[in-house]
Structure formats: structure tokens, C-alpha cells
Amino acid sequence: MHNESDGADVGGTSGASDAYAALGWIEEFSELARLAIDEEDDEALRRRYEDELLRRASYLRAAGLFDVVEIRHPGLRAMFADTR
């Protein structure tokens, strides 16, 4: 239950929804990273994956994900380091 007067989540459902939404973003980010790494034939498609990864990385960085998670793929790590 949501308390309109102070914005607090009384019943606890919003926190769970937020956690699932965040998990979905991380899963999609991981999938985009795999697609970008694996795409060898279509340069334009790979660039679209990379552009979307960079767009999402800014939000995930702001959320602190990269403070606790290390990108191990050298190419992706360099790409994200260049955007700091």
C-alpha cells in the first residue's frame, strides 16, 4: 500500500517492483553486451548494440552498479572506461 501523504511504501510492494525492474535492466544490459561481442558480420547492427549499451551504462553507472561489478571483457571495459 502506498501512503500518498509522505510517498512512503507502506506495504513493501514498490520496493520489490523496483528490484525486479532493476534486475530486468541488468539482464537486458548483459544480453546487449553478449550480442555486441558476438556480432561479427553486421557492423551497423553491432554499433546499434554498442550505442544502446553506452546509453544504458550511464544509468547503471549512476546507480552504482559499476562500483560493485567489474566488466571483464577487454573491449567492453575499454568502451565503458572511455565514457566516464
Coordinates of C-alpha atoms in Angstrom, one line a residue:
M1 CA 0.0 0.0 0.0
H2 CA 1.3 3.4 -0.9
N3 CA 0.9 6.3 1.5
E4 CA 0.2 9.4 -0.6
S5 CA 0.9 11.9 2.1
D6 CA 4.6 11.1 2.5
G7 CA 5.5 9.0 -0.5
A8 CA 6.4 6.0 1.7
D9 CA 5.8 2.5 0.5
V10 CA 3.8 1.1 3.4
G11 CA 3.1 -2.4 2.0
G12 CA 6.5 -3.1 0.6
T13 CA 5.4 -3.9 -3.0
S14 CA 7.0 -0.9 -4.6
G15 CA 10.5 -2.0 -3.4
A16 CA 10.0 -5.4 -4.9
S17 CA 8.8 -3.9 -8.2
D18 CA 11.8 -1.6 -8.3
A19 CA 14.2 -4.5 -7.6
Y20 CA 12.6 -6.6 -10.5
A21 CA 12.8 -3.6 -12.8
A22 CA 16.5 -3.1 -11.9
L23 CA 17.2 -6.8 -12.4
G24 CA 15.5 -6.6 -15.8
W25 CA 17.7 -3.7 -16.8
I26 CA 20.8 -5.6 -15.8
E27 CA 19.7 -8.7 -17.7
E28 CA 19.0 -6.6 -20.8
F29 CA 22.4 -4.9 -20.5
S30 CA 24.1 -8.3 -20.2
E31 CA 22.3 -9.6 -23.3
L32 CA 23.2 -6.5 -25.3
A33 CA 26.8 -6.9 -24.3
R34 CA 26.7 -10.6 -25.5
L35 CA 25.1 -9.6 -28.7
A36 CA 27.7 -6.8 -29.3
I37 CA 30.6 -9.1 -28.6
D38 CA 29.2 -11.9 -30.8
E39 CA 28.2 -9.8 -33.8
E40 CA 30.9 -10.2 -36.4
D41 CA 29.1 -9.9 -39.7
D42 CA 26.9 -6.8 -39.4
E43 CA 28.9 -3.7 -38.4
A44 CA 25.8 -1.5 -38.3
L45 CA 24.0 -3.9 -36.0
R46 CA 27.0 -4.1 -33.7
R47 CA 27.2 -0.3 -33.5
R48 CA 23.5 -0.2 -32.6
Y49 CA 24.1 -2.7 -29.8
E50 CA 27.1 -0.7 -28.6
D51 CA 25.2 2.6 -28.7
E52 CA 22.4 1.1 -26.6
L53 CA 24.9 -0.3 -24.2
L54 CA 26.5 3.1 -23.7
R55 CA 23.2 4.7 -23.2
R56 CA 22.2 2.2 -20.5
A57 CA 25.7 2.2 -19.0
S58 CA 25.3 5.8 -17.9
Y59 CA 22.2 5.0 -15.9
L60 CA 23.7 1.8 -14.4
R61 CA 26.9 3.7 -13.5
A62 CA 24.8 6.4 -11.8
A63 CA 23.0 3.7 -9.9
G64 CA 26.4 2.4 -8.6
L65 CA 26.4 -0.9 -10.5
F66 CA 30.0 -0.5 -11.8
D67 CA 31.2 0.2 -8.2
V68 CA 30.5 -3.4 -7.4
V69 CA 30.6 -5.2 -10.7
E70 CA 33.7 -5.4 -13.0
I71 CA 33.4 -5.6 -16.8
R72 CA 35.9 -8.4 -17.7
H73 CA 35.7 -8.3 -21.5
P74 CA 38.6 -6.1 -22.6
G75 CA 36.8 -4.4 -25.5
L76 CA 33.7 -3.6 -23.4
R77 CA 35.7 -2.5 -20.4
A78 CA 37.6 0.0 -22.7
M79 CA 34.4 1.2 -24.3
F80 CA 32.8 2.0 -20.9
A81 CA 36.1 3.5 -19.5
D82 CA 36.1 6.0 -22.4
T83 CA 32.6 7.3 -21.3
R84 CA 33.5 8.2 -17.8

